[in-house]
Structure formats: structure tokens, C-alpha cells
Tab-separated table of C-alpha atoms and ligand atoms in Angstrom:
chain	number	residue	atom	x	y	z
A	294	UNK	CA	-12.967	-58.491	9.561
A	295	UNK	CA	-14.133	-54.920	10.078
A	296	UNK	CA	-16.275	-52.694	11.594
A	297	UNK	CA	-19.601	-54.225	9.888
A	298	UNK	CA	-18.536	-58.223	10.747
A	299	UNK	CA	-17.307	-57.651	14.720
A	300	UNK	CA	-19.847	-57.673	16.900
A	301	UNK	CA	-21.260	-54.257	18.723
A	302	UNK	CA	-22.052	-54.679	22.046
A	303	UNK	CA	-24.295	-52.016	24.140
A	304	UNK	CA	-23.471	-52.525	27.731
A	305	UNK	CA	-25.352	-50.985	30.708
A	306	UNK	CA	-23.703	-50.442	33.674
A	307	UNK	CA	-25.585	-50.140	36.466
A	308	UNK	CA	-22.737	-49.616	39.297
A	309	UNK	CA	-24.133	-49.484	42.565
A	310	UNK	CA	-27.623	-48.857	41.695
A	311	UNK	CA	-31.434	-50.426	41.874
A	312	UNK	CA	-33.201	-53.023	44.163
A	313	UNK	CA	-34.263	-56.103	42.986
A	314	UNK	CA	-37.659	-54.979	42.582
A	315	UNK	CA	-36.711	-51.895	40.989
A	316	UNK	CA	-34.269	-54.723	38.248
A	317	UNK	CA	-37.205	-56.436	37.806
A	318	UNK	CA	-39.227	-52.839	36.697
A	319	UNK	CA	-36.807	-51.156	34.556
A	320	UNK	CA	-35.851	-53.864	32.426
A	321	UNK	CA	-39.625	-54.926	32.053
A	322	UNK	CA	-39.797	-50.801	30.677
A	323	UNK	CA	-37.011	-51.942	28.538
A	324	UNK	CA	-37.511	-54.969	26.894
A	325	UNK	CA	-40.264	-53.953	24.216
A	326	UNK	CA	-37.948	-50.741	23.909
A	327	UNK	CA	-35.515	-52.776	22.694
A	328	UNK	CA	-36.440	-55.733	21.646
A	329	UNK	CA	-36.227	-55.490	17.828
A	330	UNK	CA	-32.203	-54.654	18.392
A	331	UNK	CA	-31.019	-57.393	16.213
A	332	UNK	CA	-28.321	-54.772	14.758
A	333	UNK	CA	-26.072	-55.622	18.133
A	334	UNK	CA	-25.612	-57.566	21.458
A	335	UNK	CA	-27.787	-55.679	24.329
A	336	UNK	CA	-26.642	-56.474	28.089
A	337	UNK	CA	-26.986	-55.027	31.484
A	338	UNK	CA	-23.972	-55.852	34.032
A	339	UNK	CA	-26.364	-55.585	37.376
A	340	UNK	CA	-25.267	-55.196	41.259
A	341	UNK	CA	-24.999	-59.254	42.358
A	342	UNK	CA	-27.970	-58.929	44.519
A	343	UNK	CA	-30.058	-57.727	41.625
A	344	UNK	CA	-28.741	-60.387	39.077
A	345	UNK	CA	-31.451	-63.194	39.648
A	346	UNK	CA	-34.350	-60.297	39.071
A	347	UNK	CA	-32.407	-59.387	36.069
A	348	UNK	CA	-32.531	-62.646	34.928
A	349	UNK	CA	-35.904	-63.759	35.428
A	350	UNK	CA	-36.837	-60.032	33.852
A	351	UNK	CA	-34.977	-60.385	30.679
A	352	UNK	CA	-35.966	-64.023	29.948
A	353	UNK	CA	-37.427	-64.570	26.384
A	354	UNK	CA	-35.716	-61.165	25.388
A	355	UNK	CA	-32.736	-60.008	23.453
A	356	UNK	CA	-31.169	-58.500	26.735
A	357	UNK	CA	-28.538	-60.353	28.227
A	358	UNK	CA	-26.922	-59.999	32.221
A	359	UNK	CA	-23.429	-59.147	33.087
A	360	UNK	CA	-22.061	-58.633	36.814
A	361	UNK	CA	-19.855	-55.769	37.448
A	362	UNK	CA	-16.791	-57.372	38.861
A	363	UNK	CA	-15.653	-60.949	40.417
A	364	UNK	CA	-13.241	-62.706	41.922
A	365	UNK	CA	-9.942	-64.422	40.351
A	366	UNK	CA	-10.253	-67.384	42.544
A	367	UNK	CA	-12.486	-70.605	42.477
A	368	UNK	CA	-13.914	-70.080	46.022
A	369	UNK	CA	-11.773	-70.470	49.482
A	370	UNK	CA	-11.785	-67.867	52.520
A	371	UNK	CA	-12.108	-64.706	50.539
A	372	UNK	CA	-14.981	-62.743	52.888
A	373	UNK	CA	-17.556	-60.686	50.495
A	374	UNK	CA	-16.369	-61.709	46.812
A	375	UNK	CA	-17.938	-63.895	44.256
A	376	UNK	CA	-16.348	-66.171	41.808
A	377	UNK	CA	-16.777	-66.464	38.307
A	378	UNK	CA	-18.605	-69.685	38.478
A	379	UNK	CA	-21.312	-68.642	40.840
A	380	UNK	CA	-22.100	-65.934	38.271
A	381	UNK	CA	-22.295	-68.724	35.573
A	382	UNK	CA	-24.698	-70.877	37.838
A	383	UNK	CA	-26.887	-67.307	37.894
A	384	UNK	CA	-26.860	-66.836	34.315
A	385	UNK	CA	-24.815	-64.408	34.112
A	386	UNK	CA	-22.303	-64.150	30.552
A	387	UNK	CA	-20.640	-61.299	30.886
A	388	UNK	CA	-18.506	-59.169	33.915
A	389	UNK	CA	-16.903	-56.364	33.393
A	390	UNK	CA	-13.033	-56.139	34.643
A	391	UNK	CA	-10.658	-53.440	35.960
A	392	UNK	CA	-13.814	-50.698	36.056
A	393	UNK	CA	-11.503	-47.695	37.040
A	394	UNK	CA	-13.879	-46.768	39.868
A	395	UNK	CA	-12.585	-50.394	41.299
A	396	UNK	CA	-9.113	-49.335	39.966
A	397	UNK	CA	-9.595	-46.043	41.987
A	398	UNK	CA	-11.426	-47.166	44.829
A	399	UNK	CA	-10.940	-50.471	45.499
A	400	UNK	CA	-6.923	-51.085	44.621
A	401	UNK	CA	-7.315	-52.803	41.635
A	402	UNK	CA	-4.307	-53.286	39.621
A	403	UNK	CA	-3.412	-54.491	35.881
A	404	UNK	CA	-2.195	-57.578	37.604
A	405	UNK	CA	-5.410	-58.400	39.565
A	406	UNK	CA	-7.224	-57.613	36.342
A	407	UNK	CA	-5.608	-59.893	34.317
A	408	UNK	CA	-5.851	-62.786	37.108
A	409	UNK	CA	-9.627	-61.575	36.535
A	410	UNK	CA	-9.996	-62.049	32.850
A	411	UNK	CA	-8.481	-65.499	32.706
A	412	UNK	CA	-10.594	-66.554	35.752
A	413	UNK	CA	-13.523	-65.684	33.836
A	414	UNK	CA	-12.729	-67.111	30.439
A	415	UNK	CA	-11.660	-70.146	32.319
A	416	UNK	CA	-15.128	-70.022	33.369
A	417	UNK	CA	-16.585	-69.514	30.082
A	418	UNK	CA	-17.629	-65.659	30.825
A	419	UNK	CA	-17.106	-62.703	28.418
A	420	UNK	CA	-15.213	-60.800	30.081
A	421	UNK	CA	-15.476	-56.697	29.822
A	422	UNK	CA	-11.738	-55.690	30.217
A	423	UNK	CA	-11.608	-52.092	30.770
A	424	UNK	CA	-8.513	-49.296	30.060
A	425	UNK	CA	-8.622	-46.064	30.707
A	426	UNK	CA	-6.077	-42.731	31.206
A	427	UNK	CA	-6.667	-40.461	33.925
A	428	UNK	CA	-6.615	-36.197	32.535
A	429	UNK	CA	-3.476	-36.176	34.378
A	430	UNK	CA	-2.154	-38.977	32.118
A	431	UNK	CA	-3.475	-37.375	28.949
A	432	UNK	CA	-1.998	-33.473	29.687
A	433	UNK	CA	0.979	-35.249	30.143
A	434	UNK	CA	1.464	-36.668	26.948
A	435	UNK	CA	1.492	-40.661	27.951
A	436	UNK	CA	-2.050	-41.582	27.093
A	437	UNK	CA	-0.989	-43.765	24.378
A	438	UNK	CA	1.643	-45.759	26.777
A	439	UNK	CA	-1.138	-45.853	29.294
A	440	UNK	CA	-3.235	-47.244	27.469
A	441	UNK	CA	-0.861	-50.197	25.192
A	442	UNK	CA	0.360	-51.257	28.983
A	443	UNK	CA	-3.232	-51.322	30.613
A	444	UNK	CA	-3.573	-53.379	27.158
A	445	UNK	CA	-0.800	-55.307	27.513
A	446	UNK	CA	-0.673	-56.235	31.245
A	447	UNK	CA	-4.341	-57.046	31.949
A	448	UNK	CA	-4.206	-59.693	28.805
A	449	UNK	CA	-0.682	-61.411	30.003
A	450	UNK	CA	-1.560	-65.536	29.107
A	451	UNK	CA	-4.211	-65.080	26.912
A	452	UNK	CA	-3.891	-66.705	23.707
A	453	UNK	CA	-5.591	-65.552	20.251
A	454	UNK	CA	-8.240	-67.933	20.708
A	455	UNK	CA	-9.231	-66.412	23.767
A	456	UNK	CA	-9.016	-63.351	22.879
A	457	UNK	CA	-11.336	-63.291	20.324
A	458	UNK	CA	-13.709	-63.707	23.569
A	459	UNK	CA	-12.668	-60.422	25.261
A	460	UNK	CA	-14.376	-57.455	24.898
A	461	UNK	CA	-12.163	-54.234	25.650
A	462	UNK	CA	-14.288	-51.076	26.855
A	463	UNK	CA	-11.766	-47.847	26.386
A	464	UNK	CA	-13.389	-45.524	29.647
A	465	UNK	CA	-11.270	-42.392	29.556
A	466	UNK	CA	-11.105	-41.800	33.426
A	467	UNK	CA	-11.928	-37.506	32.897
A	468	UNK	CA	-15.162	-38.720	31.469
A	469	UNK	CA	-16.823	-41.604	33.405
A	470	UNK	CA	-19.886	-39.713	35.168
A	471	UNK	CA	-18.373	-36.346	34.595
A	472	UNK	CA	-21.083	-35.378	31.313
A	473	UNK	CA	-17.382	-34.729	29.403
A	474	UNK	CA	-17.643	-37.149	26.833
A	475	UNK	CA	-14.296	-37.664	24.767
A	476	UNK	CA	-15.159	-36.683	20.952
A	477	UNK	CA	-15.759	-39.068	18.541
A	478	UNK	CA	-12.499	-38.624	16.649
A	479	UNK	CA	-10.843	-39.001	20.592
A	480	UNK	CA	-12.518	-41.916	21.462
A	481	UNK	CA	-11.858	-43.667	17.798
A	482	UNK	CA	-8.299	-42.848	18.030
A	483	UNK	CA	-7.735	-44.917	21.733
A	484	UNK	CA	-9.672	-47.746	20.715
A	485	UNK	CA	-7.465	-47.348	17.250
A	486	UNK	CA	-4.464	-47.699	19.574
A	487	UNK	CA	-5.629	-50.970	21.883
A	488	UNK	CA	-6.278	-52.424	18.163
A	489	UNK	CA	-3.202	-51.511	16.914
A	490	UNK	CA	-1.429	-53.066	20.340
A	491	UNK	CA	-3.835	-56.369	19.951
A	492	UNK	CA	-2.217	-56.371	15.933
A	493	UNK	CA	1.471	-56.632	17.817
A	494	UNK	CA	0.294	-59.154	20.643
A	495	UNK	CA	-1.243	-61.550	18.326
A	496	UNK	CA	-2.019	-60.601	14.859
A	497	UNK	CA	-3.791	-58.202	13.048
A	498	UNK	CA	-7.119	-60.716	11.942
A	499	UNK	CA	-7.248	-61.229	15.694
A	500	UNK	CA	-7.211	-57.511	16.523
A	501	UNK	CA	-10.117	-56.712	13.755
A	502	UNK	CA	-12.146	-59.277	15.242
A	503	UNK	CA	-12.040	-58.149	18.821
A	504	UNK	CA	-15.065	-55.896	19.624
A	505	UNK	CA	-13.731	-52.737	21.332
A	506	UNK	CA	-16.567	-50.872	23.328
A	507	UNK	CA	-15.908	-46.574	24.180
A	508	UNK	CA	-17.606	-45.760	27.336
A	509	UNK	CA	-17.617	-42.306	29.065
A	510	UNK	CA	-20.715	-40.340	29.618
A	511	UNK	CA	-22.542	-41.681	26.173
A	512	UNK	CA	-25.596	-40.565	26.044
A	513	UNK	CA	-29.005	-40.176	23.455
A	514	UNK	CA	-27.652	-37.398	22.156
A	515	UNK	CA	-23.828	-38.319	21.602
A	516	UNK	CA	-23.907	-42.012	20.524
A	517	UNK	CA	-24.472	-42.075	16.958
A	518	UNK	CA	-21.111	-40.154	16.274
A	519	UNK	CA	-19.337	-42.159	18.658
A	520	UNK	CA	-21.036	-45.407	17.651
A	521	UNK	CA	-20.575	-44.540	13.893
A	522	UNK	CA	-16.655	-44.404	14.086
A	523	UNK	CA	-14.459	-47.256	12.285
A	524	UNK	CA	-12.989	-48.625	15.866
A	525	UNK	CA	-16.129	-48.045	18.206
A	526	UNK	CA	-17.827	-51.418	18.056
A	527	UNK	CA	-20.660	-50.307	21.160
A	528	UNK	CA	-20.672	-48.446	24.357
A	529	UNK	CA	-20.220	-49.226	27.984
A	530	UNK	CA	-22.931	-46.715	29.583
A	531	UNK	CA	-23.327	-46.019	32.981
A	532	UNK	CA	-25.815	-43.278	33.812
A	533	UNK	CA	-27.597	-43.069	30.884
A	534	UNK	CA	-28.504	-46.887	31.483
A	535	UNK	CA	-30.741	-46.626	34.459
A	536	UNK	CA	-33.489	-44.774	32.146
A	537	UNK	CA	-35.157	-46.966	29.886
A	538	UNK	CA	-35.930	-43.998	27.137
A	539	UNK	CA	-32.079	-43.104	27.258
A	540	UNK	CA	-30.653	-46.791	27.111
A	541	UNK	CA	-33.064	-47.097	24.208
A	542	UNK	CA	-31.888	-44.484	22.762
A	543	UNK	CA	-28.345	-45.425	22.493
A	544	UNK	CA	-29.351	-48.955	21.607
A	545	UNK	CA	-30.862	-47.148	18.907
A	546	UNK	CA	-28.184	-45.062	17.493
A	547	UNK	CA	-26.053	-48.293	16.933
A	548	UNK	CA	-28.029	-49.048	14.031
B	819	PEP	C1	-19.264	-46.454	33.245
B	819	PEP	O1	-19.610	-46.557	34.405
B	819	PEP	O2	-18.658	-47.368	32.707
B	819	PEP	C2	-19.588	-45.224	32.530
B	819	PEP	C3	-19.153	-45.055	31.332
B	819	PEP	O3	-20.377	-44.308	33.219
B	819	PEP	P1	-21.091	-43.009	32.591
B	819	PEP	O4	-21.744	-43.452	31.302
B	819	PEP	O5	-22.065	-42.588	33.607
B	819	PEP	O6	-20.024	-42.011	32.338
């Protein structure tokens, strides 16, 4: 499997954005803007509150709903968090995971992450496992440890089966929201490196099959070189995906 047989996946994250009447509008301005995407998987990972708009918006159309994070456990006494299957009974199919703005702001760890992505394949949810280095991390010299043990740690249990149903999203920290994008040859090289640490976990026909997403900053302007490199299979996009045009766009240049 290469490049042209995994699947690319263009992923909108909204973070802590739009009401559900403001869901329900911009994905109505972005359904016949993207509609004819057959060339790759088109999803938005919504706020929980706005996932039944999303829903109802997107029905009939190529755009499918993610959440933006969950909890590890069933259900029980755990005051504000939702569980994987309550997204499932939404309609949701994909969450993201281990977001470093819940790594940085909420105390997320590799190990909570992992308890995260088997809760949601347990669930039957595609779960959006994301690894990043901070600059710190990089001017230091340990990106590529950083990066093999956020690998390594947040997929602890997982068996190649399963994996094939991960998606990993490589998010340099330095250039989530920031407008630094890493270059293309930058952001091919890190997802190069979580392939080449899936090819010692499992094997390597499991590693080439595993769609492995860059997100930092992509934009219209920047994703056909980043989407165009051998180990970019799609983009996780955060700012750029709360504009119809510029989600569009991007959808676009993964042609
Ligand atoms: C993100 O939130 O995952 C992200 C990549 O954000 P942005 O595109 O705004 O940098």
C-alpha cells in the first residue's frame, strides 16, 4: 500500500468554536463546496453541543462528524465528560485524541490518550490520535524520540487489526494556530518517522496502510505541497476550517 491506496482524510477542527445555528449555516455553505470530493474522506470534529446540527446539516452529503475529545470510560460519576458511545448514538465516527491544546491545557497524558483510543475503537469510532513536539523539543534535538514515544505510548494494546482503524494527525506544537506552518519536507519527514515506528510495532504493510494526517496552520495557500508529499495522507485544520471558501480550498488541493 502507498500513498495513492491509503485513504486521505481532511479533518476540520473546529475547537471551541460556533453555535448550533451557526453548525447548521456553515456546513450548509459547505456542502455544495465540497461535495464532488470523492478524491478523500471530508469530516468536521464539532464542539458536542453543536454535533446534532452538524449532523442533521451534513445529511445526504459527503461530509462526515467527528467530536473533539471523549472520555475513556463507559459512563459512571465523571461530572462534564462524554463517552464514546454517546457520540456513536449522535452519529458521530470520528474523535480526535490527545489534541495538544488538551495535552497543554487540560493534563492530558500519553497514558490517558491511549485509555482514549481503545475506548473509542472499542466503541467502533475512528479515532484521531494526535503527536506532536513542542519548539523546545525540536531545538533540542529530541523531536524524533518525542515523537516514536507519543507513538508508542498512546497505541499500548492495540493490535494490527486495529490499527489499521487509527488515524495519526502529526500537529507540531510551534505551529498549531501560530500561521508557522512546518515545510512540506518537515512535515513529510515526522509523519515518515511515526510510519517508520508503526513498521517496528507491527509491520511494515500495517504501517503503509495507516493514514497519517499533518496538521499545523494548513491553509489554501500551503496545502497542496504539504498534501502532495509521499507520507501526508490529509490535514487536520483548525482555523482555516471555520471558512467555507478556505476549507474548500484545502479539500481541494488534496486532489
Ligand atoms: C488544530 O487545531 O488541530 C490545528 C491544526 O489548528 P490550526 O490549523 O489553526 O493551526
Amino acid at each position: 500500500m502507498n500513498k495513492e491506496t491509503r485513504a486521505t482524510v481532511i479533518a476540520g477542527n473546529w475547537k471551541m468554536n460556533k453555535t448550533p445555528a451557526e453548525t447548521a449555516a456553515l456546513i450548509n455553505d459547505m456542502k455544495p463546496l465540497v461535495g464532488a470530493a470523492d478524491w478523500c474522506k471530508v469530516l468536521l470534529c464539532v464542539p458536542y453541543v453543536d454535533i446534532a446540527a452538524a449532523v442533521e446539516a451534513a445529511k445526504g452529503s459527503n461530509i462526515e462528524i467527528g467530536a473533539e475529545n471523549m472520555h475513556w470510560e463507559a459512563s459512571g460519576a465523571y461530572t462534564g465528560e462524554i463517552s464514546a458511545d454517546m457520540l456513536k448514538a449522535v452519529g458521530v465516527k470520528y474523535v480526535i485524541i490527545g489534541h495538544s491544546e488538551r495535552r497543554q491545557y487540560f493534563a492530558e497524558t500519553d497514558a490517558t490518550v491511549n485509555l482514549k483510543v481503545k475506548a473509542a475503537l472499542a466503541a467502533g469510532l475512528t479515532p484521531i490520535m494526535c503527536v506532536g513536539e513542542t519548539l523546545e523539543q525540536r531545538d533540542l534535538g529530541i523531536m524524533p524520540e518525542i515523537i516514536a514515544m507519543q507513538t508508542k505510548c498512546g497505541l499500548i494494546g492495540i493490535d494490527a487489526e486495529e490499527m489499521k482503524k487509527v488515524i495519526i494527525a502529526y500537529e507540531p506544537v510551534w505551529a498549531i494556530g501560530t500561521g508557522r506552518t512546518a515545510t512540506a519536507d518537515q512535515a513529510d519527514e515526522v509523519c515518515g518517522i511515526i510510519r517508520n515506528t508503526l513498521c517496528g510495532l507491527y509491520d511494515c504493510a500495517t504501517a503503509e496502510a495507516v493514514t497519517i494526517q499533518y496538521g499545523g496552520s494548513m491553509n489554501a495557500k500551503n496545502a497542496a505541497e504539504l498534501l502532495s508529499k509521499k507520507n501526508v495522507d490529509g490535514g487536520l485544520i483548525g482555523g482555516a476550517s471555520l471558512k467555507a471558501p478556505d476549507f474548500a480550498a484545502i479539500v481541494d488541493a488534496a486532489k
